[in-house]
Amino acid sequence: MTATIPILTTERLILRPWRDGDLAPFAALNADPEVMEHFPAPLSRAESDAAVGRMRAALAAQGHGWWAAEAPGVAPFIGVIALAVPNFEAHFTPCVEVGWRLAKEFWGRGYATEGAREALRFGFEELGLGEVVSLTTTTNARSQAVMGRLGMTRDPADDFDHPKVPEGHPLRRHVLYRLKSAKWRKGQ
C-alpha cells in the first residue's frame, strides 16, 4: 500500500519527499562529528543511503515520516524533519515522534523549531494524533531547547535507556518529551 506523501510548507521551509540529489548532502551531514555528537557514531555513506531508503519507504507507506527539508532561496537540502514512528520498543511505544537533524551551517536559524511546528500541526490537525513525543540524549541541550519551544514537557520518570544504543555507552540514557493534542490546540 502506498500513501500520498504530503508536502508541508512554512514561511521559510518545504518539507518534501526525498530526491536523489539529497543523498550526498545527507551523507555529509551524517558524517559530521558535530552533527552526530548525540548519536553513537557518524554514519558511512552506505549507512546514510540505507537510512534514506528506509525513510523513503516509511513516507510512502504511512504518508508521514522523515521529510527532506529545503529552505527555498537558501539551500535545496538543509536536513530532515520528522513525524515518524520509532522503530524500537520502549515504555512509551507505540507512538509518533517529532524530530529533526540539520546540517551544522543551518543551526541557530530557527529552522528546527519552524519545521517541527509544522510537523506537529500536520500530526494533530491532519492525522488526528492525541499525542506526539520527542526524544534525545540527556546531553543534547540544543534539541531539548527546541522541544521546550514547541511546548513539549518532560517528566524525568519517562527518561529511558535507548534499546538501540549499546549498554554502557555514554549516550544510552535518553529524555522523553511529550505534547498532547489538547495542550497544542490551546497554544494555537
Short mmCIF file of N, CA and C in Angstrom, two decimals:
data_model
loop_
_atom_site.label_atom_id
_atom_site.label_comp_id
_atom_site.label_asym_id
_atom_site.label_seq_id
_atom_site.Cartn_x
_atom_site.Cartn_y
_atom_site.Cartn_z
N MET A 1 0.85 -1.18 0.00
CA MET A 1 0.00 0.00 0.00
C MET A 1 0.89 1.24 0.00
N THR A 2 0.54 2.20 -0.82
CA THR A 2 1.30 3.44 -0.90
C THR A 2 0.42 4.61 -0.53
N ALA A 3 0.89 5.42 0.41
CA ALA A 3 0.15 6.61 0.83
C ALA A 3 0.61 7.80 0.00
N THR A 4 -0.22 8.81 -0.06
CA THR A 4 0.20 10.06 -0.67
C THR A 4 1.15 10.74 0.29
N ILE A 5 2.28 11.22 -0.24
CA ILE A 5 3.25 11.89 0.61
C ILE A 5 2.96 13.38 0.56
N PRO A 6 2.49 13.94 1.68
CA PRO A 6 2.19 15.36 1.69
C PRO A 6 3.47 16.20 1.67
N ILE A 7 3.37 17.36 1.08
CA ILE A 7 4.44 18.35 1.13
C ILE A 7 3.97 19.43 2.09
N LEU A 8 4.75 19.67 3.13
CA LEU A 8 4.40 20.66 4.14
C LEU A 8 5.24 21.92 3.90
N THR A 9 4.61 23.07 4.05
CA THR A 9 5.34 24.31 3.83
C THR A 9 5.16 25.24 5.02
N THR A 10 6.21 26.02 5.28
CA THR A 10 6.18 27.05 6.29
C THR A 10 6.64 28.33 5.61
N GLU A 11 6.81 29.38 6.38
CA GLU A 11 7.28 30.64 5.82
C GLU A 11 8.62 30.48 5.11
N ARG A 12 9.51 29.63 5.68
CA ARG A 12 10.86 29.52 5.13
C ARG A 12 11.26 28.12 4.69
N LEU A 13 10.40 27.13 4.89
CA LEU A 13 10.78 25.75 4.62
C LEU A 13 9.77 25.01 3.77
N ILE A 14 10.27 23.99 3.08
CA ILE A 14 9.44 22.99 2.41
C ILE A 14 9.89 21.64 2.95
N LEU A 15 8.96 20.90 3.52
CA LEU A 15 9.21 19.52 3.95
C LEU A 15 8.60 18.64 2.87
N ARG A 16 9.46 17.89 2.20
CA ARG A 16 9.05 17.21 0.96
C ARG A 16 9.61 15.80 0.87
N PRO A 17 9.12 15.03 -0.11
CA PRO A 17 9.72 13.71 -0.35
C PRO A 17 11.19 13.85 -0.76
N TRP A 18 11.90 12.77 -0.59
CA TRP A 18 13.33 12.74 -0.90
C TRP A 18 13.57 12.76 -2.41
N ARG A 19 14.67 13.39 -2.80
CA ARG A 19 15.17 13.37 -4.18
C ARG A 19 16.55 12.70 -4.15
N ASP A 20 16.95 12.14 -5.27
CA ASP A 20 18.27 11.51 -5.33
C ASP A 20 19.37 12.51 -5.00
N GLY A 21 19.19 13.79 -5.35
CA GLY A 21 20.17 14.81 -5.06
C GLY A 21 20.34 15.11 -3.58
N ASP A 22 19.45 14.59 -2.74
CA ASP A 22 19.56 14.80 -1.29
C ASP A 22 20.54 13.83 -0.64
N LEU A 23 20.87 12.75 -1.32
CA LEU A 23 21.69 11.71 -0.69
C LEU A 23 23.08 12.22 -0.30
N ALA A 24 23.75 12.94 -1.17
CA ALA A 24 25.11 13.41 -0.85
C ALA A 24 25.12 14.41 0.31
N PRO A 25 24.25 15.44 0.31
CA PRO A 25 24.27 16.34 1.46
C PRO A 25 23.81 15.67 2.76
N PHE A 26 22.92 14.69 2.66
CA PHE A 26 22.52 13.97 3.87
C PHE A 26 23.69 13.13 4.38
N ALA A 27 24.43 12.51 3.48
CA ALA A 27 25.60 11.73 3.90
C ALA A 27 26.64 12.64 4.55
N ALA A 28 26.83 13.83 4.00
CA ALA A 28 27.79 14.77 4.59
C ALA A 28 27.35 15.17 6.00
N LEU A 29 26.08 15.44 6.16
CA LEU A 29 25.52 15.78 7.48
C LEU A 29 25.75 14.63 8.46
N ASN A 30 25.48 13.40 8.03
CA ASN A 30 25.62 12.22 8.89
C ASN A 30 27.06 11.85 9.19
N ALA A 31 28.01 12.38 8.40
CA ALA A 31 29.43 12.12 8.63
C ALA A 31 30.07 13.21 9.50
N ASP A 32 29.34 14.29 9.76
CA ASP A 32 29.87 15.42 10.53
C ASP A 32 29.86 15.07 12.02
N PRO A 33 31.04 15.04 12.66
CA PRO A 33 31.07 14.67 14.09
C PRO A 33 30.27 15.61 14.99
N GLU A 34 30.17 16.88 14.65
CA GLU A 34 29.37 17.80 15.48
C GLU A 34 27.89 17.51 15.35
N VAL A 35 27.41 17.27 14.14
CA VAL A 35 26.00 16.95 13.94
C VAL A 35 25.66 15.64 14.64
N MET A 36 26.59 14.70 14.60
CA MET A 36 26.34 13.36 15.15
C MET A 36 26.83 13.20 16.58
N GLU A 37 27.12 14.30 17.24
CA GLU A 37 27.64 14.28 18.62
C GLU A 37 26.74 13.49 19.57
N HIS A 38 25.44 13.52 19.37
CA HIS A 38 24.50 12.88 20.28
C HIS A 38 23.96 11.55 19.72
N PHE A 39 24.70 10.99 18.77
CA PHE A 39 24.41 9.67 18.22
C PHE A 39 25.62 8.78 18.51
N PRO A 40 25.44 7.47 18.54
CA PRO A 40 26.56 6.59 18.88
C PRO A 40 27.79 6.77 17.97
N ALA A 41 27.56 7.07 16.68
CA ALA A 41 28.69 7.24 15.76
C ALA A 41 28.20 7.92 14.50
N PRO A 42 29.09 8.64 13.79
CA PRO A 42 28.73 9.14 12.46
C PRO A 42 28.41 7.96 11.55
N LEU A 43 27.71 8.25 10.46
CA LEU A 43 27.33 7.20 9.52
C LEU A 43 28.24 7.23 8.29
N SER A 44 28.53 6.05 7.77
CA SER A 44 29.22 5.95 6.49
C SER A 44 28.24 6.34 5.37
N ARG A 45 28.75 6.53 4.18
CA ARG A 45 27.87 6.84 3.05
C ARG A 45 26.86 5.72 2.84
N ALA A 46 27.32 4.47 2.92
CA ALA A 46 26.40 3.35 2.72
C ALA A 46 25.32 3.31 3.79
N GLU A 47 25.69 3.57 5.05
CA GLU A 47 24.70 3.60 6.14
C GLU A 47 23.71 4.74 5.95
N SER A 48 24.20 5.90 5.52
CA SER A 48 23.33 7.05 5.30
C SER A 48 22.36 6.78 4.16
N ASP A 49 22.87 6.23 3.06
CA ASP A 49 22.00 5.91 1.92
C ASP A 49 20.95 4.86 2.31
N ALA A 50 21.34 3.89 3.11
CA ALA A 50 20.38 2.87 3.57
C ALA A 50 19.30 3.52 4.44
N ALA A 51 19.70 4.48 5.28
CA ALA A 51 18.73 5.20 6.11
C ALA A 51 17.72 5.94 5.23
N VAL A 52 18.20 6.57 4.15
CA VAL A 52 17.29 7.26 3.23
C VAL A 52 16.31 6.26 2.62
N GLY A 53 16.79 5.09 2.27
CA GLY A 53 15.90 4.06 1.72
C GLY A 53 14.78 3.72 2.69
N ARG A 54 15.13 3.59 3.97
CA ARG A 54 14.11 3.30 4.99
C ARG A 54 13.15 4.49 5.16
N MET A 55 13.70 5.70 5.14
CA MET A 55 12.86 6.90 5.29
C MET A 55 11.90 7.05 4.12
N ARG A 56 12.39 6.81 2.92
CA ARG A 56 11.52 6.88 1.73
C ARG A 56 10.41 5.86 1.83
N ALA A 57 10.74 4.65 2.24
CA ALA A 57 9.74 3.58 2.34
C ALA A 57 8.68 3.92 3.38
N ALA A 58 9.10 4.47 4.53
CA ALA A 58 8.13 4.82 5.57
C ALA A 58 7.22 5.95 5.11
N LEU A 59 7.79 6.96 4.45
CA LEU A 59 6.96 8.05 3.93
C LEU A 59 5.93 7.52 2.94
N ALA A 60 6.35 6.63 2.05
CA ALA A 60 5.44 6.08 1.04
C ALA A 60 4.36 5.22 1.68
N ALA A 61 4.72 4.47 2.71
CA ALA A 61 3.76 3.57 3.35
C ALA A 61 2.78 4.29 4.27
N GLN A 62 3.27 5.32 5.00
CA GLN A 62 2.47 5.94 6.05
C GLN A 62 1.95 7.33 5.69
N GLY A 63 2.59 8.00 4.73
CA GLY A 63 2.20 9.37 4.42
C GLY A 63 2.80 10.38 5.37
N HIS A 64 3.67 9.92 6.26
CA HIS A 64 4.45 10.80 7.13
C HIS A 64 5.68 10.02 7.56
N GLY A 65 6.67 10.73 8.04
CA GLY A 65 7.93 10.11 8.42
C GLY A 65 9.02 11.17 8.43
N TRP A 66 10.18 10.84 7.85
CA TRP A 66 11.31 11.77 7.78
C TRP A 66 11.28 12.45 6.42
N TRP A 67 10.86 13.72 6.43
CA TRP A 67 10.86 14.52 5.21
C TRP A 67 12.22 15.16 4.98
N ALA A 68 12.60 15.35 3.73
CA ALA A 68 13.74 16.18 3.39
C ALA A 68 13.31 17.63 3.60
N ALA A 69 14.17 18.42 4.21
CA ALA A 69 13.85 19.82 4.49
C ALA A 69 14.65 20.71 3.54
N GLU A 70 13.93 21.58 2.87
CA GLU A 70 14.50 22.52 1.91
C GLU A 70 14.21 23.94 2.38
N ALA A 71 15.17 24.83 2.21
CA ALA A 71 14.98 26.26 2.52
C ALA A 71 15.08 27.01 1.20
N PRO A 72 13.95 27.26 0.52
CA PRO A 72 13.99 27.91 -0.79
C PRO A 72 14.77 29.23 -0.75
N GLY A 73 15.61 29.39 -1.76
CA GLY A 73 16.43 30.58 -1.85
C GLY A 73 17.67 30.53 -0.97
N VAL A 74 17.75 29.51 -0.11
CA VAL A 74 18.90 29.34 0.78
C VAL A 74 19.68 28.08 0.41
N ALA A 75 18.98 26.93 0.41
CA ALA A 75 19.61 25.65 0.08
C ALA A 75 18.53 24.63 -0.29
N PRO A 76 18.82 23.77 -1.27
CA PRO A 76 17.84 22.76 -1.66
C PRO A 76 17.67 21.64 -0.65
N PHE A 77 18.63 21.50 0.29
CA PHE A 77 18.54 20.49 1.33
C PHE A 77 19.30 20.99 2.55
N ILE A 78 18.59 21.11 3.69
CA ILE A 78 19.26 21.56 4.92
C ILE A 78 19.27 20.48 5.99
N GLY A 79 18.53 19.40 5.78
CA GLY A 79 18.45 18.33 6.76
C GLY A 79 17.12 17.62 6.68
N VAL A 80 16.69 17.10 7.81
CA VAL A 80 15.44 16.34 7.86
C VAL A 80 14.58 16.79 9.04
N ILE A 81 13.28 16.72 8.83
CA ILE A 81 12.29 16.97 9.88
C ILE A 81 11.34 15.77 9.84
N ALA A 82 10.95 15.30 11.02
CA ALA A 82 10.18 14.06 11.05
C ALA A 82 8.91 14.15 11.88
N LEU A 83 7.96 13.39 11.44
CA LEU A 83 6.81 12.98 12.23
C LEU A 83 6.73 11.47 11.96
N ALA A 84 7.47 10.72 12.76
CA ALA A 84 7.75 9.32 12.43
C ALA A 84 7.41 8.38 13.57
N VAL A 85 7.23 7.13 13.22
CA VAL A 85 7.00 6.08 14.19
C VAL A 85 8.37 5.47 14.53
N PRO A 86 8.79 5.54 15.81
CA PRO A 86 10.08 4.95 16.18
C PRO A 86 10.12 3.45 15.87
N ASN A 87 11.31 2.97 15.52
CA ASN A 87 11.47 1.56 15.15
C ASN A 87 12.10 0.75 16.28
N PHE A 88 11.65 1.01 17.51
CA PHE A 88 12.11 0.25 18.66
C PHE A 88 10.96 0.21 19.67
N GLU A 89 11.10 -0.65 20.67
CA GLU A 89 10.09 -0.76 21.71
C GLU A 89 10.60 -0.13 22.99
N ALA A 90 9.74 0.63 23.65
CA ALA A 90 10.04 1.24 24.95
C ALA A 90 8.71 1.42 25.68
N HIS A 91 8.77 1.92 26.90
CA HIS A 91 7.55 2.05 27.70
C HIS A 91 6.52 3.00 27.10
N PHE A 92 6.92 3.86 26.15
CA PHE A 92 6.02 4.85 25.58
C PHE A 92 5.61 4.52 24.14
N THR A 93 6.07 3.39 23.61
CA THR A 93 5.70 3.00 22.26
C THR A 93 4.51 2.05 22.33
N PRO A 94 3.69 1.97 21.28
CA PRO A 94 3.81 2.69 20.01
C PRO A 94 3.47 4.18 20.18
N CYS A 95 4.08 4.98 19.34
CA CYS A 95 3.88 6.43 19.41
C CYS A 95 4.30 7.06 18.09
N VAL A 96 4.16 8.37 18.01
CA VAL A 96 4.67 9.14 16.88
C VAL A 96 5.60 10.19 17.45
N GLU A 97 6.77 10.32 16.83
CA GLU A 97 7.82 11.20 17.30
C GLU A 97 8.03 12.36 16.33
N VAL A 98 8.21 13.55 16.86
CA VAL A 98 8.67 14.68 16.05
C VAL A 98 10.18 14.77 16.25
N GLY A 99 10.91 14.97 15.16
CA GLY A 99 12.36 15.01 15.25
C GLY A 99 12.97 15.85 14.14
N TRP A 100 14.27 16.05 14.23
CA TRP A 100 14.99 16.88 13.27
C TRP A 100 16.47 16.55 13.32
N ARG A 101 17.14 16.79 12.22
CA ARG A 101 18.60 16.72 12.13
C ARG A 101 19.00 17.63 10.98
N LEU A 102 19.69 18.70 11.32
CA LEU A 102 20.06 19.70 10.33
C LEU A 102 21.57 19.78 10.17
N ALA A 103 22.00 20.13 8.96
CA ALA A 103 23.42 20.38 8.73
C ALA A 103 23.85 21.56 9.59
N LYS A 104 25.06 21.50 10.09
CA LYS A 104 25.58 22.47 11.07
C LYS A 104 25.43 23.92 10.59
N GLU A 105 25.64 24.16 9.30
CA GLU A 105 25.56 25.55 8.83
C GLU A 105 24.15 26.14 8.90
N PHE A 106 23.16 25.30 9.22
CA PHE A 106 21.79 25.80 9.33
C PHE A 106 21.29 25.82 10.78
N TRP A 107 22.16 25.55 11.72
CA TRP A 107 21.81 25.64 13.13
C TRP A 107 21.63 27.10 13.53
N GLY A 108 20.83 27.33 14.55
CA GLY A 108 20.69 28.66 15.12
C GLY A 108 19.83 29.61 14.32
N ARG A 109 19.12 29.12 13.34
CA ARG A 109 18.26 29.97 12.49
C ARG A 109 16.77 29.74 12.74
N GLY A 110 16.46 28.85 13.67
CA GLY A 110 15.06 28.56 13.97
C GLY A 110 14.41 27.56 13.04
N TYR A 111 15.18 26.95 12.15
CA TYR A 111 14.60 26.01 11.19
C TYR A 111 14.04 24.76 11.86
N ALA A 112 14.74 24.21 12.86
CA ALA A 112 14.25 23.00 13.53
C ALA A 112 12.90 23.27 14.19
N THR A 113 12.80 24.39 14.90
CA THR A 113 11.54 24.73 15.57
C THR A 113 10.43 24.96 14.54
N GLU A 114 10.74 25.71 13.49
CA GLU A 114 9.73 26.02 12.47
C GLU A 114 9.23 24.76 11.77
N GLY A 115 10.15 23.90 11.37
CA GLY A 115 9.76 22.67 10.69
C GLY A 115 9.01 21.72 11.61
N ALA A 116 9.47 21.61 12.86
CA ALA A 116 8.81 20.73 13.81
C ALA A 116 7.40 21.23 14.14
N ARG A 117 7.24 22.55 14.23
CA ARG A 117 5.88 23.10 14.48
C ARG A 117 4.92 22.69 13.36
N GLU A 118 5.40 22.74 12.13
CA GLU A 118 4.54 22.35 11.00
C GLU A 118 4.26 20.85 11.04
N ALA A 119 5.25 20.05 11.41
CA ALA A 119 5.03 18.61 11.53
C ALA A 119 4.00 18.33 12.62
N LEU A 120 4.10 19.05 13.74
CA LEU A 120 3.11 18.88 14.81
C LEU A 120 1.72 19.29 14.34
N ARG A 121 1.63 20.41 13.64
CA ARG A 121 0.33 20.85 13.11
C ARG A 121 -0.27 19.75 12.24
N PHE A 122 0.54 19.20 11.35
CA PHE A 122 0.08 18.13 10.47
C PHE A 122 -0.39 16.93 11.30
N GLY A 123 0.39 16.56 12.30
CA GLY A 123 0.04 15.41 13.12
C GLY A 123 -1.26 15.59 13.88
N PHE A 124 -1.43 16.76 14.47
CA PHE A 124 -2.63 16.99 15.27
C PHE A 124 -3.85 17.32 14.40
N GLU A 125 -3.68 18.16 13.39
CA GLU A 125 -4.83 18.58 12.58
C GLU A 125 -5.19 17.59 11.48
N GLU A 126 -4.20 17.09 10.78
CA GLU A 126 -4.47 16.22 9.61
C GLU A 126 -4.59 14.75 10.00
N LEU A 127 -3.73 14.30 10.92
CA LEU A 127 -3.74 12.89 11.30
C LEU A 127 -4.58 12.60 12.53
N GLY A 128 -4.95 13.65 13.27
CA GLY A 128 -5.78 13.46 14.46
C GLY A 128 -5.05 12.76 15.60
N LEU A 129 -3.75 12.94 15.70
CA LEU A 129 -3.00 12.32 16.78
C LEU A 129 -3.39 12.92 18.13
N GLY A 130 -3.36 12.10 19.15
CA GLY A 130 -3.66 12.57 20.50
C GLY A 130 -2.43 13.06 21.24
N GLU A 131 -1.26 12.55 20.83
CA GLU A 131 -0.01 12.93 21.48
C GLU A 131 1.13 12.71 20.51
N VAL A 132 2.16 13.54 20.63
CA VAL A 132 3.41 13.37 19.90
C VAL A 132 4.54 13.46 20.92
N VAL A 133 5.56 12.64 20.76
CA VAL A 133 6.71 12.66 21.65
C VAL A 133 7.94 13.13 20.90
N SER A 134 8.98 13.44 21.65
CA SER A 134 10.30 13.72 21.08
C SER A 134 11.32 13.18 22.07
N LEU A 135 12.43 12.72 21.56
CA LEU A 135 13.43 12.12 22.43
C LEU A 135 14.83 12.48 21.97
N THR A 136 15.75 12.50 22.92
CA THR A 136 17.15 12.74 22.64
C THR A 136 17.98 12.30 23.84
N THR A 137 19.28 12.40 23.68
CA THR A 137 20.17 12.06 24.78
C THR A 137 20.03 13.09 25.89
N THR A 138 20.43 12.71 27.08
CA THR A 138 20.36 13.63 28.22
C THR A 138 21.29 14.83 28.03
N THR A 139 22.29 14.70 27.16
CA THR A 139 23.30 15.75 26.96
C THR A 139 22.97 16.71 25.82
N ASN A 140 21.90 16.46 25.08
CA ASN A 140 21.60 17.28 23.90
C ASN A 140 20.73 18.48 24.29
N ALA A 141 21.38 19.50 24.83
CA ALA A 141 20.67 20.69 25.30
C ALA A 141 20.01 21.45 24.16
N ARG A 142 20.62 21.47 22.98
CA ARG A 142 20.03 22.21 21.84
C ARG A 142 18.68 21.62 21.46
N SER A 143 18.63 20.30 21.31
CA SER A 143 17.35 19.68 20.94
C SER A 143 16.33 19.80 22.07
N GLN A 144 16.76 19.68 23.31
CA GLN A 144 15.82 19.85 24.41
C GLN A 144 15.26 21.27 24.44
N ALA A 145 16.05 22.25 24.06
CA ALA A 145 15.56 23.64 24.00
C ALA A 145 14.48 23.76 22.91
N VAL A 146 14.68 23.10 21.77
CA VAL A 146 13.65 23.11 20.72
C VAL A 146 12.37 22.48 21.25
N MET A 147 12.50 21.35 21.93
CA MET A 147 11.32 20.68 22.48
C MET A 147 10.56 21.62 23.42
N GLY A 148 11.27 22.37 24.23
CA GLY A 148 10.63 23.34 25.11
C GLY A 148 9.93 24.44 24.34
N ARG A 149 10.57 24.94 23.28
CA ARG A 149 9.93 25.99 22.46
C ARG A 149 8.67 25.48 21.77
N LEU A 150 8.61 24.18 21.53
CA LEU A 150 7.43 23.58 20.90
C LEU A 150 6.29 23.38 21.90
N GLY A 151 6.54 23.65 23.18
CA GLY A 151 5.53 23.45 24.20
C GLY A 151 5.52 22.05 24.78
N MET A 152 6.52 21.24 24.44
CA MET A 152 6.61 19.89 24.95
C MET A 152 7.14 19.92 26.38
N THR A 153 6.77 18.93 27.17
CA THR A 153 7.22 18.87 28.55
C THR A 153 7.85 17.51 28.83
N ARG A 154 8.75 17.53 29.82
CA ARG A 154 9.48 16.32 30.22
C ARG A 154 9.12 15.95 31.64
N ASP A 155 8.87 14.68 31.83
CA ASP A 155 8.73 14.10 33.16
C ASP A 155 9.94 13.19 33.33
N PRO A 156 10.86 13.49 34.27
CA PRO A 156 12.04 12.64 34.42
C PRO A 156 11.72 11.15 34.62
N ALA A 157 10.51 10.84 35.08
CA ALA A 157 10.12 9.44 35.23
C ALA A 157 10.02 8.74 33.88
N ASP A 158 9.89 9.52 32.78
CA ASP A 158 9.82 8.95 31.43
C ASP A 158 11.20 8.69 30.82
N ASP A 159 12.27 9.22 31.42
CA ASP A 159 13.60 9.00 30.87
C ASP A 159 13.86 7.51 30.74
N PHE A 160 14.66 7.13 29.74
CA PHE A 160 14.82 5.70 29.45
C PHE A 160 16.18 5.42 28.83
N ASP A 161 16.55 4.15 28.86
CA ASP A 161 17.74 3.69 28.17
C ASP A 161 17.32 3.27 26.77
N HIS A 162 17.91 3.92 25.75
CA HIS A 162 17.53 3.65 24.36
C HIS A 162 17.96 2.23 24.00
N PRO A 163 17.01 1.39 23.58
CA PRO A 163 17.34 -0.01 23.32
C PRO A 163 18.28 -0.22 22.12
N LYS A 164 18.44 0.79 21.26
CA LYS A 164 19.33 0.63 20.10
C LYS A 164 20.73 1.17 20.37
N VAL A 165 20.96 1.70 21.57
CA VAL A 165 22.28 2.17 21.97
C VAL A 165 22.86 1.12 22.91
N PRO A 166 24.08 0.64 22.66
CA PRO A 166 24.64 -0.45 23.47
C PRO A 166 24.71 -0.12 24.96
N GLU A 167 24.51 -1.14 25.78
CA GLU A 167 24.65 -0.98 27.23
C GLU A 167 26.04 -0.46 27.53
N GLY A 168 26.12 0.47 28.48
CA GLY A 168 27.39 1.04 28.86
C GLY A 168 27.83 2.23 28.02
N HIS A 169 27.16 2.46 26.90
CA HIS A 169 27.50 3.61 26.05
C HIS A 169 27.05 4.89 26.75
N PRO A 170 27.88 5.95 26.73
CA PRO A 170 27.51 7.18 27.45
C PRO A 170 26.26 7.88 26.90
N LEU A 171 25.82 7.54 25.70
CA LEU A 171 24.63 8.17 25.12
C LEU A 171 23.37 7.30 25.24
N ARG A 172 23.45 6.24 26.00
CA ARG A 172 22.30 5.34 26.09
C ARG A 172 21.10 5.99 26.79
N ARG A 173 21.34 6.78 27.82
CA ARG A 173 20.23 7.38 28.56
C ARG A 173 19.61 8.50 27.73
N HIS A 174 18.29 8.48 27.60
CA HIS A 174 17.54 9.45 26.81
C HIS A 174 16.44 10.10 27.65
N VAL A 175 16.08 11.29 27.25
CA VAL A 175 14.94 12.00 27.82
C VAL A 175 13.78 11.90 26.85
N LEU A 176 12.58 11.96 27.38
CA LEU A 176 11.36 11.91 26.57
C LEU A 176 10.53 13.15 26.87
N TYR A 177 10.15 13.85 25.83
CA TYR A 177 9.25 15.00 25.95
C TYR A 177 7.94 14.61 25.28
N ARG A 178 6.84 15.15 25.80
CA ARG A 178 5.51 14.84 25.28
C ARG A 178 4.73 16.12 25.00
N LEU A 179 3.82 16.03 24.05
CA LEU A 179 2.87 17.11 23.79
C LEU A 179 1.53 16.49 23.43
N LYS A 180 0.54 16.77 24.25
CA LYS A 180 -0.83 16.29 23.99
C LYS A 180 -1.52 17.24 23.02
N SER A 181 -2.42 16.69 22.24
CA SER A 181 -3.17 17.48 21.28
C SER A 181 -3.91 18.64 21.96
N ALA A 182 -4.53 18.39 23.09
CA ALA A 182 -5.31 19.44 23.78
C ALA A 182 -4.41 20.61 24.17
N LYS A 183 -3.22 20.33 24.65
CA LYS A 183 -2.29 21.40 25.03
C LYS A 183 -1.84 22.17 23.79
N TRP A 184 -1.55 21.44 22.72
CA TRP A 184 -1.13 22.08 21.47
C TRP A 184 -2.24 23.02 20.96
N ARG A 185 -3.48 22.54 20.99
CA ARG A 185 -4.60 23.37 20.50
C ARG A 185 -4.77 24.64 21.33
N LYS A 186 -4.55 24.55 22.63
CA LYS A 186 -4.65 25.74 23.49
C LYS A 186 -3.59 26.78 23.13
N GLY A 187 -2.44 26.31 22.68
CA GLY A 187 -1.34 27.22 22.34
C GLY A 187 -1.46 27.83 20.96
N GLN A 188 -2.43 27.40 20.18
CA GLN A 188 -2.56 27.91 18.80
C GLN A 188 -3.35 29.20 18.74
#
